[in-house]
mmCIF file of C-alpha atoms in Angstrom:
data_model
loop_
_atom_site.group_PDB
_atom_site.id
_atom_site.type_symbol
_atom_site.label_atom_id
_atom_site.label_comp_id
_atom_site.label_asym_id
_atom_site.label_seq_id
_atom_site.Cartn_x
_atom_site.Cartn_y
_atom_site.Cartn_z
ATOM 1 C CA MET A 27 0.319 -0.079 0.176
ATOM 2 C CA TYR A 28 2.623 2.546 0.835
ATOM 3 C CA ARG A 29 6.333 2.500 -0.076
ATOM 4 C CA ASP A 30 9.504 2.196 2.200
ATOM 5 C CA ALA A 31 8.893 5.749 4.758
ATOM 6 C CA SER A 32 11.706 5.151 7.194
ATOM 7 C CA THR A 33 12.569 8.825 6.810
ATOM 8 C CA LYS A 34 10.030 10.795 7.063
ATOM 9 C CA ARG A 35 8.523 12.880 9.541
ATOM 10 C CA ALA A 36 4.736 14.082 10.094
ATOM 11 C CA LEU A 37 4.146 17.430 12.541
ATOM 12 C CA LEU A 38 0.827 18.619 13.629
ATOM 13 C CA LEU A 39 0.957 21.524 15.073
ATOM 14 C CA ALA A 40 -2.714 21.840 17.049
ATOM 15 C CA LYS A 41 -4.649 24.243 18.310
ATOM 16 C CA HIS A 42 -5.472 22.111 21.329
ATOM 17 C CA TRP A 43 -4.027 18.827 22.407
ATOM 18 C CA PRO A 44 -6.432 16.022 21.082
ATOM 19 C CA GLU A 45 -9.117 15.131 23.352
ATOM 20 C CA PRO A 46 -11.089 12.333 21.499
ATOM 21 C CA ALA A 47 -13.994 11.950 23.935
ATOM 22 C CA SER A 48 -14.511 15.285 24.372
ATOM 23 C CA THR A 49 -14.904 16.227 20.603
ATOM 24 C CA ALA A 50 -15.288 14.673 17.265
ATOM 25 C CA ALA A 51 -12.485 17.003 15.823
ATOM 26 C CA GLY A 52 -10.406 15.449 18.103
ATOM 27 C CA ARG A 53 -10.353 11.883 17.233
ATOM 28 C CA ARG A 54 -10.871 12.664 13.701
ATOM 29 C CA THR A 55 -6.557 14.611 14.258
ATOM 30 C CA LEU A 56 -5.787 11.218 16.096
ATOM 31 C CA ASP A 57 -7.330 9.575 13.353
ATOM 32 C CA ILE A 58 -5.572 11.711 10.947
ATOM 33 C CA LEU A 59 -2.060 10.736 12.822
ATOM 34 C CA ASP A 60 -3.219 7.155 13.041
ATOM 35 C CA LEU A 61 -3.252 6.267 9.345
ATOM 36 C CA LEU A 62 0.295 8.937 8.833
ATOM 37 C CA ALA A 63 2.074 6.418 11.747
ATOM 38 C CA GLU A 64 0.634 3.789 8.886
ATOM 39 C CA ALA A 65 1.829 4.883 5.940
ATOM 40 C CA GLY A 66 5.786 5.295 7.872
ATOM 41 C CA TYR A 67 5.152 8.787 9.350
ATOM 42 C CA ALA A 68 6.681 9.666 12.530
ATOM 43 C CA ILE A 69 4.541 11.606 14.425
ATOM 44 C CA GLU A 70 4.827 14.825 16.283
ATOM 45 C CA ILE A 71 2.673 17.047 17.792
ATOM 46 C CA ALA A 72 3.134 20.305 19.127
ATOM 47 C CA SER A 73 0.988 23.481 20.621
ATOM 48 C CA PRO A 74 0.577 26.286 22.181
ATOM 49 C CA ALA A 75 -2.164 25.406 24.537
ATOM 50 C CA GLN A 76 -1.870 24.021 28.106
ATOM 51 C CA PRO A 77 -1.785 20.172 28.548
ATOM 52 C CA THR A 78 -4.873 18.875 30.746
ATOM 53 C CA PRO A 79 -6.093 15.591 31.926
ATOM 54 C CA PHE A 80 -8.741 14.313 29.181
ATOM 55 C CA GLN A 81 -5.651 14.874 26.074
ATOM 56 C CA ALA A 82 -5.208 12.062 23.917
ATOM 57 C CA LYS A 83 -2.543 9.928 25.383
ATOM 58 C CA THR A 84 -0.355 8.201 22.554
ATOM 59 C CA ASP A 85 3.226 7.356 21.451
ATOM 60 C CA TYR A 86 3.625 10.361 19.713
ATOM 61 C CA GLY A 87 5.998 12.810 20.314
ATOM 62 C CA GLU A 88 5.122 15.833 21.888
ATOM 63 C CA HIS A 89 5.964 19.573 22.234
ATOM 64 C CA GLN A 90 5.203 22.912 24.487
ATOM 65 C CA ILE A 91 5.676 25.679 21.892
ATOM 66 C CA GLU A 92 4.765 29.371 22.071
ATOM 67 C CA VAL A 93 3.439 31.930 19.559
ATOM 68 C CA ASN A 94 5.203 34.901 18.895
ATOM 69 C CA ASP A 95 8.565 33.451 19.885
ATOM 70 C CA SER A 96 11.634 33.137 17.672
ATOM 71 C CA GLY A 97 12.480 29.623 19.616
ATOM 72 C CA PHE A 98 10.087 27.630 17.556
ATOM 73 C CA ASP A 99 11.909 28.494 14.264
ATOM 74 C CA ASP A 100 15.350 26.910 16.251
ATOM 75 C CA TRP A 101 13.305 24.020 17.065
ATOM 76 C CA VAL A 102 11.153 23.663 13.644
ATOM 77 C CA ARG A 103 14.381 23.409 11.940
ATOM 78 C CA ALA A 104 16.177 21.305 14.470
ATOM 79 C CA LEU A 105 13.134 18.511 14.018
ATOM 80 C CA ASN A 106 13.001 19.041 9.700
ATOM 81 C CA PRO A 107 9.209 17.952 9.304
ATOM 82 C CA SER A 108 8.547 16.645 6.060
ATOM 83 C CA LEU A 109 4.878 17.149 6.175
ATOM 84 C CA VAL A 110 3.165 19.837 8.484
ATOM 85 C CA ILE A 111 -0.520 19.553 9.565
ATOM 86 C CA TYR A 112 -1.694 23.301 11.598
ATOM 87 C CA ASP A 113 -5.373 21.864 12.288
ATOM 88 C CA ARG A 114 -7.366 25.319 12.147
ATOM 89 C CA PHE A 115 -6.492 27.853 9.681
ATOM 90 C CA MET A 116 -5.133 30.167 12.628
ATOM 91 C CA MET A 117 -2.475 27.929 13.481
ATOM 92 C CA GLU A 118 -1.460 28.541 10.136
ATOM 93 C CA GLU A 119 -2.002 32.373 10.298
ATOM 94 C CA GLN A 120 0.602 32.004 14.156
ATOM 95 C CA PHE A 121 3.930 29.470 12.645
ATOM 96 C CA GLY A 122 3.114 28.995 8.413
ATOM 97 C CA TRP A 123 5.605 31.216 7.505
ATOM 98 C CA ARG A 124 8.125 30.307 10.663
ATOM 99 C CA VAL A 125 7.636 27.054 8.615
ATOM 100 C CA ARG A 126 7.911 28.440 5.122
ATOM 101 C CA ALA A 127 11.343 30.158 6.760
ATOM 102 C CA GLN A 128 12.573 27.283 8.442
ATOM 103 C CA CYS A 129 11.556 23.749 6.405
ATOM 104 C CA PRO A 130 11.063 25.260 2.622
ATOM 105 C CA HIS A 131 10.441 21.766 1.570
ATOM 106 C CA ALA A 132 7.976 20.260 4.234
ATOM 107 C CA ILE A 133 4.408 19.289 2.446
ATOM 108 C CA THR A 134 1.916 22.511 4.196
ATOM 109 C CA LEU A 135 -1.759 21.108 4.974
ATOM 110 C CA LEU A 136 -4.709 22.332 6.785
ATOM 111 C CA ASP A 137 -6.929 20.672 8.334
ATOM 112 C CA THR A 138 -10.027 22.611 8.359
ATOM 113 C CA SER A 139 -12.229 19.708 10.887
ATOM 114 C CA ASP A 140 -14.763 22.100 9.326
ATOM 115 C CA PHE A 141 -15.239 24.665 7.262
ATOM 116 C CA HIS A 142 -14.794 27.406 10.268
ATOM 117 C CA SER A 143 -16.429 30.622 8.555
ATOM 118 C CA LEU A 144 -19.215 28.557 6.994
ATOM 119 C CA ARG A 145 -20.019 27.898 10.837
ATOM 120 C CA GLU A 146 -19.738 31.652 11.867
ATOM 121 C CA ALA A 147 -21.484 33.063 9.236
ATOM 122 C CA ARG A 148 -25.111 30.365 9.597
ATOM 123 C CA HIS A 149 -24.406 31.213 13.266
ATOM 124 C CA GLU A 150 -24.915 34.955 12.717
ATOM 125 C CA ALA A 151 -27.969 34.614 9.840
ATOM 126 C CA LEU A 152 -29.424 32.771 12.607
ATOM 127 C CA LYS A 153 -28.845 34.843 14.998
ATOM 128 C CA SER A 154 -29.670 38.561 13.102
ATOM 129 C CA GLY A 155 -32.531 37.060 10.575
ATOM 130 C CA GLN A 156 -30.359 38.329 7.833
ATOM 131 C CA PRO A 157 -29.535 35.919 4.669
ATOM 132 C CA LEU A 158 -26.379 34.333 4.877
ATOM 133 C CA ASN A 159 -23.098 36.380 3.889
ATOM 134 C CA LEU A 160 -20.166 33.551 3.152
ATOM 135 C CA PHE A 161 -17.992 36.773 2.540
ATOM 136 C CA HIS A 162 -17.006 38.393 5.878
ATOM 137 C CA PRO A 163 -13.378 38.901 7.453
ATOM 138 C CA ILE A 164 -13.195 35.450 9.148
ATOM 139 C CA ALA A 165 -13.184 33.998 5.585
ATOM 140 C CA GLU A 166 -11.080 36.230 3.384
ATOM 141 C CA ARG A 167 -8.981 34.464 6.442
ATOM 142 C CA GLU A 168 -9.872 31.321 6.237
ATOM 143 C CA VAL A 169 -9.364 30.820 2.152
ATOM 144 C CA ALA A 170 -6.166 33.083 2.477
ATOM 145 C CA ALA A 171 -4.427 30.212 4.915
ATOM 146 C CA MET A 172 -5.980 27.680 2.576
ATOM 147 C CA ALA A 173 -3.910 29.383 -0.183
ATOM 148 C CA ARG A 174 -1.104 29.132 1.509
ATOM 149 C CA CYS A 175 -0.690 25.672 1.771
ATOM 150 C CA ASP A 176 0.399 22.471 -0.685
ATOM 151 C CA LEU A 177 -3.299 21.172 0.616
ATOM 152 C CA THR A 178 -6.293 21.648 2.332
ATOM 153 C CA VAL A 179 -8.613 18.652 4.083
ATOM 154 C CA MET A 180 -11.270 18.723 4.209
ATOM 155 C CA ILE A 181 -14.391 16.763 6.108
ATOM 156 C CA SER A 182 -17.280 17.421 4.003
ATOM 157 C CA ARG A 183 -18.337 17.038 0.253
ATOM 158 C CA VAL A 184 -20.640 19.930 0.256
ATOM 159 C CA GLU A 185 -17.434 22.331 0.962
ATOM 160 C CA VAL A 186 -15.213 21.166 -1.002
ATOM 161 C CA GLU A 187 -17.785 21.912 -3.869
ATOM 162 C CA LEU A 188 -18.443 25.606 -2.347
ATOM 163 C CA LEU A 189 -14.864 26.366 -2.015
ATOM 164 C CA LYS A 190 -14.289 25.635 -5.154
ATOM 165 C CA GLN A 191 -17.710 27.133 -7.201
ATOM 166 C CA HIS A 192 -17.319 30.120 -4.578
ATOM 167 C CA PHE A 193 -14.293 30.515 -3.381
ATOM 168 C CA CYS A 194 -12.122 29.900 -6.924
ATOM 169 C CA LEU A 195 -10.540 26.878 -5.057
ATOM 170 C CA PRO A 196 -8.240 24.913 -7.522
ATOM 171 C CA HIS A 197 -9.688 20.434 -6.706
ATOM 172 C CA TRP A 198 -6.166 19.996 -6.894
ATOM 173 C CA GLN A 199 -5.349 22.018 -3.484
ATOM 174 C CA LEU A 200 -8.176 19.929 -1.837
ATOM 175 C CA HIS A 201 -8.947 16.950 -0.640
ATOM 176 C CA TYR A 202 -11.791 15.210 1.089
ATOM 177 C CA LEU A 203 -11.388 13.116 3.802
ATOM 178 C CA PRO A 204 -14.535 11.638 5.974
ATOM 179 C CA PHE A 205 -15.239 10.279 9.487
ATOM 180 C CA LEU A 206 -12.787 6.795 9.356
ATOM 181 C CA VAL A 207 -14.329 3.883 10.213
ATOM 182 C CA LYS A 208 -12.560 0.396 9.789
ATOM 183 C CA GLN A 209 -15.079 -1.745 11.492
ATOM 184 C CA ILE A 210 -18.933 -1.356 10.660
ATOM 185 C CA PRO A 211 -20.935 -2.197 14.148
ATOM 186 C CA ASP A 212 -22.478 -5.880 13.882
ATOM 187 C CA LEU A 213 -25.890 -5.316 15.345
ATOM 188 C CA LYS A 214 -26.754 -8.102 16.309
ATOM 189 C CA THR A 215 -23.973 -7.733 19.536
ATOM 190 C CA LEU A 216 -26.003 -4.316 19.818
ATOM 191 C CA PRO A 217 -29.107 -3.795 21.782
ATOM 192 C CA GLY A 218 -32.543 -3.835 20.005
ATOM 193 C CA PHE A 219 -35.568 -1.664 20.197
ATOM 194 C CA ASP A 220 -37.385 -3.704 22.685
ATOM 195 C CA GLU A 221 -33.915 -3.559 24.815
ATOM 196 C CA ARG A 222 -32.852 0.596 24.946
ATOM 197 C CA GLU A 223 -34.650 3.080 26.563
ATOM 198 C CA HIS A 224 -35.219 7.269 26.376
ATOM 199 C CA LEU A 225 -33.529 9.993 24.296
ATOM 200 C CA VAL A 226 -30.276 10.874 24.294
ATOM 201 C CA MET A 227 -28.021 14.117 22.724
ATOM 202 C CA ILE A 228 -24.016 14.412 22.961
ATOM 203 C CA GLY A 229 -21.552 16.901 21.870
ATOM 204 C CA GLY A 230 -19.201 18.876 23.586
ATOM 205 C CA PHE A 231 -19.828 22.336 25.257
ATOM 206 C CA LYS A 232 -17.090 24.575 23.774
ATOM 207 C CA HIS A 233 -18.535 24.056 20.165
ATOM 208 C CA ALA A 234 -21.408 26.707 20.038
ATOM 209 C CA PRO A 235 -23.341 24.619 17.644
ATOM 210 C CA ASN A 236 -24.061 22.330 20.854
ATOM 211 C CA ARG A 237 -24.732 24.717 23.202
ATOM 212 C CA ASP A 238 -27.665 26.508 20.626
ATOM 213 C CA ALA A 239 -29.024 22.871 19.832
ATOM 214 C CA THR A 240 -29.501 22.059 23.783
ATOM 215 C CA ILE A 241 -30.726 24.995 24.340
ATOM 216 C CA TRP A 242 -33.157 25.236 21.446
ATOM 217 C CA PHE A 243 -34.670 21.944 22.090
ATOM 218 C CA ALA A 244 -34.877 22.199 26.024
ATOM 219 C CA GLU A 245 -37.504 25.448 24.897
ATOM 220 C CA GLN A 246 -38.556 24.342 22.187
ATOM 221 C CA VAL A 247 -39.136 20.565 21.024
ATOM 222 C CA TRP A 248 -38.735 19.080 24.893
ATOM 223 C CA PRO A 249 -41.963 20.620 25.774
ATOM 224 C CA GLN A 250 -43.670 19.304 23.003
ATOM 225 C CA LEU A 251 -42.093 16.211 23.013
ATOM 226 C CA HIS A 252 -42.538 15.461 26.532
ATOM 227 C CA THR A 253 -45.963 15.754 25.664
ATOM 228 C CA LEU A 254 -45.701 12.574 23.036
ATOM 229 C CA LEU A 255 -44.067 10.752 24.804
ATOM 230 C CA PRO A 256 -44.835 10.770 28.524
ATOM 231 C CA GLY A 257 -42.498 8.225 31.028
ATOM 232 C CA VAL A 258 -39.342 8.695 28.451
ATOM 233 C CA GLU A 259 -36.986 11.087 29.325
ATOM 234 C CA CYS A 260 -33.959 12.745 27.457
ATOM 235 C CA HIS A 261 -30.502 12.566 28.498
ATOM 236 C CA VAL A 262 -27.877 15.466 27.896
ATOM 237 C CA TYR A 263 -23.961 14.491 27.447
ATOM 238 C CA GLY A 264 -21.054 16.784 27.101
ATOM 239 C CA ALA A 265 -17.641 17.931 28.277
ATOM 240 C CA TYR A 266 -17.336 20.722 29.235
ATOM 241 C CA SER A 267 -21.046 21.377 30.957
ATOM 242 C CA ASP A 268 -21.325 24.340 32.657
ATOM 243 C CA HIS A 269 -23.577 26.267 34.972
ATOM 244 C CA ALA A 270 -25.223 27.729 31.974
ATOM 245 C CA MET A 271 -26.279 24.143 30.574
ATOM 246 C CA HIS A 272 -26.922 22.046 33.488
ATOM 247 C CA ARG A 273 -29.662 24.717 34.481
ATOM 248 C CA LEU A 274 -31.532 23.434 31.980
ATOM 249 C CA SER A 275 -32.039 20.625 33.643
ATOM 250 C CA ASP A 276 -35.787 19.842 34.554
ATOM 251 C CA PRO A 277 -36.046 16.578 36.214
ATOM 252 C CA ALA A 278 -39.889 16.436 36.823
ATOM 253 C CA THR A 279 -40.522 16.402 32.634
ATOM 254 C CA GLY A 280 -37.462 13.806 33.233
ATOM 255 C CA PHE A 281 -34.890 16.195 30.888
ATOM 256 C CA ARG A 282 -31.830 15.343 31.765
ATOM 257 C CA VAL A 283 -28.064 17.189 31.160
ATOM 258 C CA HIS A 284 -25.258 15.751 32.943
ATOM 259 C CA GLY A 285 -21.525 16.216 32.120
ATOM 260 C CA ARG A 286 -18.841 14.302 29.566
ATOM 261 C CA THR A 287 -19.608 10.320 29.117
ATOM 262 C CA ASP A 288 -16.173 8.242 29.055
ATOM 263 C CA ASP A 289 -17.472 6.061 26.642
ATOM 264 C CA ALA A 290 -19.459 7.510 23.788
ATOM 265 C CA LEU A 291 -20.562 4.374 22.495
ATOM 266 C CA ALA A 292 -21.341 2.326 25.196
ATOM 267 C CA THR A 293 -23.588 5.091 26.603
ATOM 268 C CA LEU A 294 -25.583 5.622 23.277
ATOM 269 C CA ALA A 295 -26.430 1.912 23.108
ATOM 270 C CA ARG A 296 -28.809 2.107 26.306
ATOM 271 C CA TYR A 297 -30.737 4.478 24.269
ATOM 272 C CA ARG A 298 -33.473 4.275 21.667
ATOM 273 C CA LEU A 299 -33.146 7.211 20.142
ATOM 274 C CA ASN A 300 -30.407 10.002 19.504
ATOM 275 C CA LEU A 301 -31.212 13.573 18.874
ATOM 276 C CA ALA A 302 -28.981 16.203 17.073
ATOM 277 C CA PRO A 303 -30.796 19.314 16.636
ATOM 278 C CA LEU A 304 -28.330 21.518 15.279
ATOM 279 C CA ARG A 305 -29.527 24.962 13.596
ATOM 280 C CA PHE A 306 -25.954 25.402 12.571
ATOM 281 C CA GLY A 307 -22.502 24.032 12.354
ATOM 282 C CA ALA A 308 -20.428 22.973 9.452
ATOM 283 C CA GLY A 309 -18.508 19.711 8.420
ATOM 284 C CA GLN A 310 -19.683 15.822 9.224
ATOM 285 C CA LYS A 311 -21.018 15.558 12.606
ATOM 286 C CA GLY A 312 -19.794 12.964 15.114
ATOM 287 C CA LYS A 313 -22.720 12.659 17.209
ATOM 288 C CA ILE A 314 -25.039 11.181 14.515
ATOM 289 C CA LEU A 315 -21.623 9.229 13.263
ATOM 290 C CA ASP A 316 -21.696 7.650 16.770
ATOM 291 C CA GLY A 317 -25.270 6.821 16.710
ATOM 292 C CA TRP A 318 -24.538 5.044 13.718
ATOM 293 C CA LEU A 319 -21.880 3.131 15.256
ATOM 294 C CA SER A 320 -23.842 2.138 18.185
ATOM 295 C CA GLY A 321 -26.544 1.335 16.483
ATOM 296 C CA THR A 322 -28.853 3.728 17.084
ATOM 297 C CA PRO A 323 -31.111 5.988 15.159
ATOM 298 C CA THR A 324 -30.791 9.777 14.808
ATOM 299 C CA VAL A 325 -33.162 12.623 14.358
ATOM 300 C CA THR A 326 -31.314 15.677 12.851
ATOM 301 C CA THR A 327 -31.918 18.389 11.197
ATOM 302 C CA PRO A 328 -30.625 19.665 7.469
ATOM 303 C CA ILE A 329 -27.692 21.320 9.336
ATOM 304 C CA GLY A 330 -27.209 18.048 11.309
ATOM 305 C CA ALA A 331 -27.678 15.662 8.314
ATOM 306 C CA GLU A 332 -25.542 17.762 5.417
ATOM 307 C CA SER A 333 -22.987 15.552 4.470
ATOM 308 C CA MET A 334 -23.322 12.807 6.342
ATOM 309 C CA ALA A 335 -25.880 11.278 4.234
ATOM 310 C CA PRO A 336 -28.640 12.906 1.175
ATOM 311 C CA VAL A 337 -31.588 14.119 1.626
ATOM 312 C CA ASP A 338 -33.549 11.226 1.378
ATOM 313 C CA ALA A 339 -31.669 8.648 3.149
ATOM 314 C CA TRP A 340 -32.583 9.008 6.604
ATOM 315 C CA GLY A 341 -35.602 7.282 6.727
ATOM 316 C CA TYR A 342 -37.704 10.519 7.814
ATOM 317 C CA LEU A 343 -38.075 13.682 6.899
ATOM 318 C CA LEU A 344 -35.907 16.372 7.388
ATOM 319 C CA SER A 345 -37.468 19.412 9.431
ATOM 320 C CA ASP A 346 -34.879 22.154 11.513
ATOM 321 C CA ALA A 347 -39.136 22.509 12.703
ATOM 322 C CA ALA A 348 -39.428 22.331 16.352
ATOM 323 C CA ASP A 349 -42.863 20.676 16.229
ATOM 324 C CA GLN A 350 -41.885 18.378 13.472
ATOM 325 C CA PHE A 351 -38.522 17.450 15.102
ATOM 326 C CA ALA A 352 -40.445 16.658 18.322
ATOM 327 C CA ALA A 353 -43.613 14.203 15.800
ATOM 328 C CA THR A 354 -40.510 12.172 13.966
ATOM 329 C CA ALA A 355 -38.804 11.845 16.930
ATOM 330 C CA ALA A 356 -41.656 10.254 18.801
ATOM 331 C CA GLN A 357 -42.960 8.463 15.722
ATOM 332 C CA LEU A 358 -39.209 6.256 15.713
ATOM 333 C CA TYR A 359 -39.358 6.200 19.398
ATOM 334 C CA GLN A 360 -42.746 4.322 19.465
ATOM 335 C CA ASN A 361 -43.126 2.590 16.060
ATOM 336 C CA GLU A 362 -40.596 -0.364 15.963
ATOM 337 C CA THR A 363 -40.830 -0.621 12.092
ATOM 338 C CA ALA A 364 -39.732 2.786 11.423
ATOM 339 C CA TRP A 365 -37.106 2.322 14.263
ATOM 340 C CA LEU A 366 -35.533 0.050 12.282
ATOM 341 C CA GLY A 367 -35.278 1.769 9.256
ATOM 342 C CA ALA A 368 -33.866 4.435 10.435
ATOM 343 C CA ARG A 369 -31.092 2.551 11.985
ATOM 344 C CA ASP A 370 -30.329 0.584 8.389
ATOM 345 C CA ALA A 371 -30.334 4.108 7.029
ATOM 346 C CA GLY A 372 -27.265 4.528 9.210
ATOM 347 C CA GLN A 373 -25.853 1.232 8.574
ATOM 348 C CA GLN A 374 -25.691 1.961 4.732
ATOM 349 C CA ALA A 375 -24.235 5.461 5.168
ATOM 350 C CA LEU A 376 -21.095 3.787 7.765
ATOM 351 C CA ALA A 377 -20.741 1.132 4.220
ATOM 352 C CA SER A 378 -20.865 3.540 2.162
ATOM 353 C CA GLU A 379 -19.270 6.604 2.914
ATOM 354 C CA PHE A 380 -16.600 6.460 5.786
ATOM 355 C CA SER A 381 -14.534 3.296 4.824
ATOM 356 C CA TYR A 382 -11.035 3.657 6.623
ATOM 357 C CA GLN A 383 -9.093 1.808 4.266
ATOM 358 C CA HIS A 384 -10.219 3.781 0.645
ATOM 359 C CA HIS A 385 -10.088 7.075 1.592
ATOM 360 C CA ALA A 386 -7.150 6.864 4.053
ATOM 361 C CA THR A 387 -5.174 4.493 0.517
ATOM 362 C CA ALA A 388 -6.066 7.970 -1.251
ATOM 363 C CA PHE A 389 -4.518 10.825 1.126
ATOM 364 C CA VAL A 390 -1.568 8.503 1.404
ATOM 365 C CA GLU A 391 -1.351 8.519 -2.154
ATOM 366 C CA ARG A 392 -2.690 11.394 -2.750
ATOM 367 C CA LEU A 393 1.016 12.811 -0.170
ATOM 368 C CA GLU A 394 3.167 10.682 -1.996
ATOM 369 C CA SER A 395 2.099 12.146 -5.367
ATOM 370 C CA ILE A 396 2.606 15.992 -4.360
ATOM 371 C CA ALA A 397 5.413 15.050 -2.426
ATOM 372 C CA GLU A 398 7.419 13.948 -5.816
ATOM 373 C CA ASN A 399 6.576 16.842 -7.705
ATOM 374 C CA LEU A 400 6.408 19.903 -4.957
ATOM 375 C CA GLN A 401 8.352 22.228 -7.324
ATOM 376 C CA GLU A 402 5.751 21.947 -10.168
ATOM 377 C CA HIS A 403 2.496 21.738 -7.493
ATOM 378 C CA ARG A 404 3.532 25.319 -5.808
ATOM 379 C CA ASN A 405 4.178 26.879 -9.465
ATOM 380 C CA ARG A 406 0.655 26.454 -10.159
ATOM 381 C CA ASN A 407 -0.274 28.068 -6.954
ATOM 382 C CA ILE A 408 0.023 31.510 -7.866
ATOM 383 C CA TRP A 409 -2.162 32.927 -5.664
ATOM 384 C CA GLY A 410 -0.628 31.103 -2.942
ATOM 385 C CA ARG A 411 2.397 32.609 -3.485
ATOM 386 C CA ILE A 412 1.355 36.125 -4.100
ATOM 387 C CA LEU A 413 0.276 35.997 -0.739
ATOM 388 C CA GLN A 414 3.774 34.793 0.846
ATOM 389 C CA ARG A 415 4.825 38.510 -0.523
ATOM 390 C CA THR A 416 5.969 40.727 1.728
ATOM 391 C CA GLU A 417 2.980 43.131 1.738
ATOM 392 C CA HIS A 418 0.449 40.223 2.266
ATOM 393 C CA ARG A 419 2.343 39.056 4.966
ATOM 394 C CA ALA A 420 0.509 40.862 8.104
ATOM 395 C CA GLU A 421 0.843 37.739 10.252
ATOM 396 C CA GLU A 422 4.189 37.470 10.356
ATOM 397 C CA PHE A 423 5.219 41.475 10.916
ATOM 398 C CA MET A 424 2.276 41.506 14.192
ATOM 399 C CA SER A 425 3.947 37.979 15.662
ATOM 400 C CA ARG A 426 6.830 39.646 15.001
ATOM 401 C CA TRP A 427 5.741 42.953 16.399
ATOM 402 C CA ILE A 428 4.393 41.368 20.243
ATOM 403 C CA GLU A 429 7.866 39.566 20.486
ATOM 404 C CA ALA A 430 10.043 42.826 20.247
ATOM 405 C CA LYS A 431 7.432 44.314 22.818
ATOM 406 C CA ASN A 432 6.889 41.055 25.299
ATOM 407 C CA LYS A 433 11.363 41.042 25.221
ATOM 408 C CA LEU A 434 10.890 44.968 25.743
ATOM 409 C CA ALA A 435 8.171 44.562 28.737
ATOM 410 C CA ASP A 436 10.851 41.456 30.370
ATOM 411 C CA ARG A 437 13.707 44.023 31.091
#
């Protein structure tokens, strides 16, 4: 599958230390690192964030780095990675110019996890009631970071097409890499319809779409759904839950907000129905993937369904209207035939869209192709080269100014 790559080294520059049990993004990051390790890369992770007790325990090298610190230059030059991955566009802004100066032959890759500026634009449209505006300052920054990199990995086909059609990024700078599933679950080993009860929601509360979904569901959907399903409870799990989330708990109606769960799949497998009432967001949704992997049908909205499966492949009508969402959840909860149809639709999506072997092979082959023709690849990227010129290096000069100011303050 892979050529001999004993001298290859991949460096992840991470905004936060990956927490696979807290966020889908953290799990995806580790999936990418694991497949690169399988391909023969030595893996190093560096982050300016403070370590947390929930970060992944790996055998990879881990390094604490600082922003606005020229000491990074000597360190990364000595490390000499052949591949550098930025896990958000902000990391490319902070460190990209340093990497280009010190490691000019390293392939640079931006992993967005989701199209950050699309999520922000949808959030703003929801809050303001105004039409969606894709072309805002955050989009300019994110697309500029993409242009400066050799390749951008996208988790959503919808977002790949959006970048090509609306932001004019060429297809050869983009690569689709979804969540990666090595094994489809054997449904015979998982609890069936009659062995499950109650409803579940799951998702880290540092993620704005999850907070909004929980509040909207508690205030708009649950009063209706509780009436349709008397005696049924809804349990909400999420890392980094806070007072604002816990105050939504209403034991009298069976709505209960919990903290994190150590094993999302085992938790989901206890419940009859998984809910993902997302009103904005981007990328693929780990909570829906986990529902499918635990054999738990998921009721979601059009935003939640985006990039996961076609709109006609869910076994029910997708809606972001509170009354329709409640009606759909009640039907699937009570009707075993409808429940089985939704569960099987999820299994079909897993089998057709998330194959580890297919996508991992294509990804590594793409990297190898770029490595073999790196100068030619970069020569085609005229806009990226323009953005790297002096007059377009605002992030670098801001960083240099902050570093100089900090040194003066320390005297």
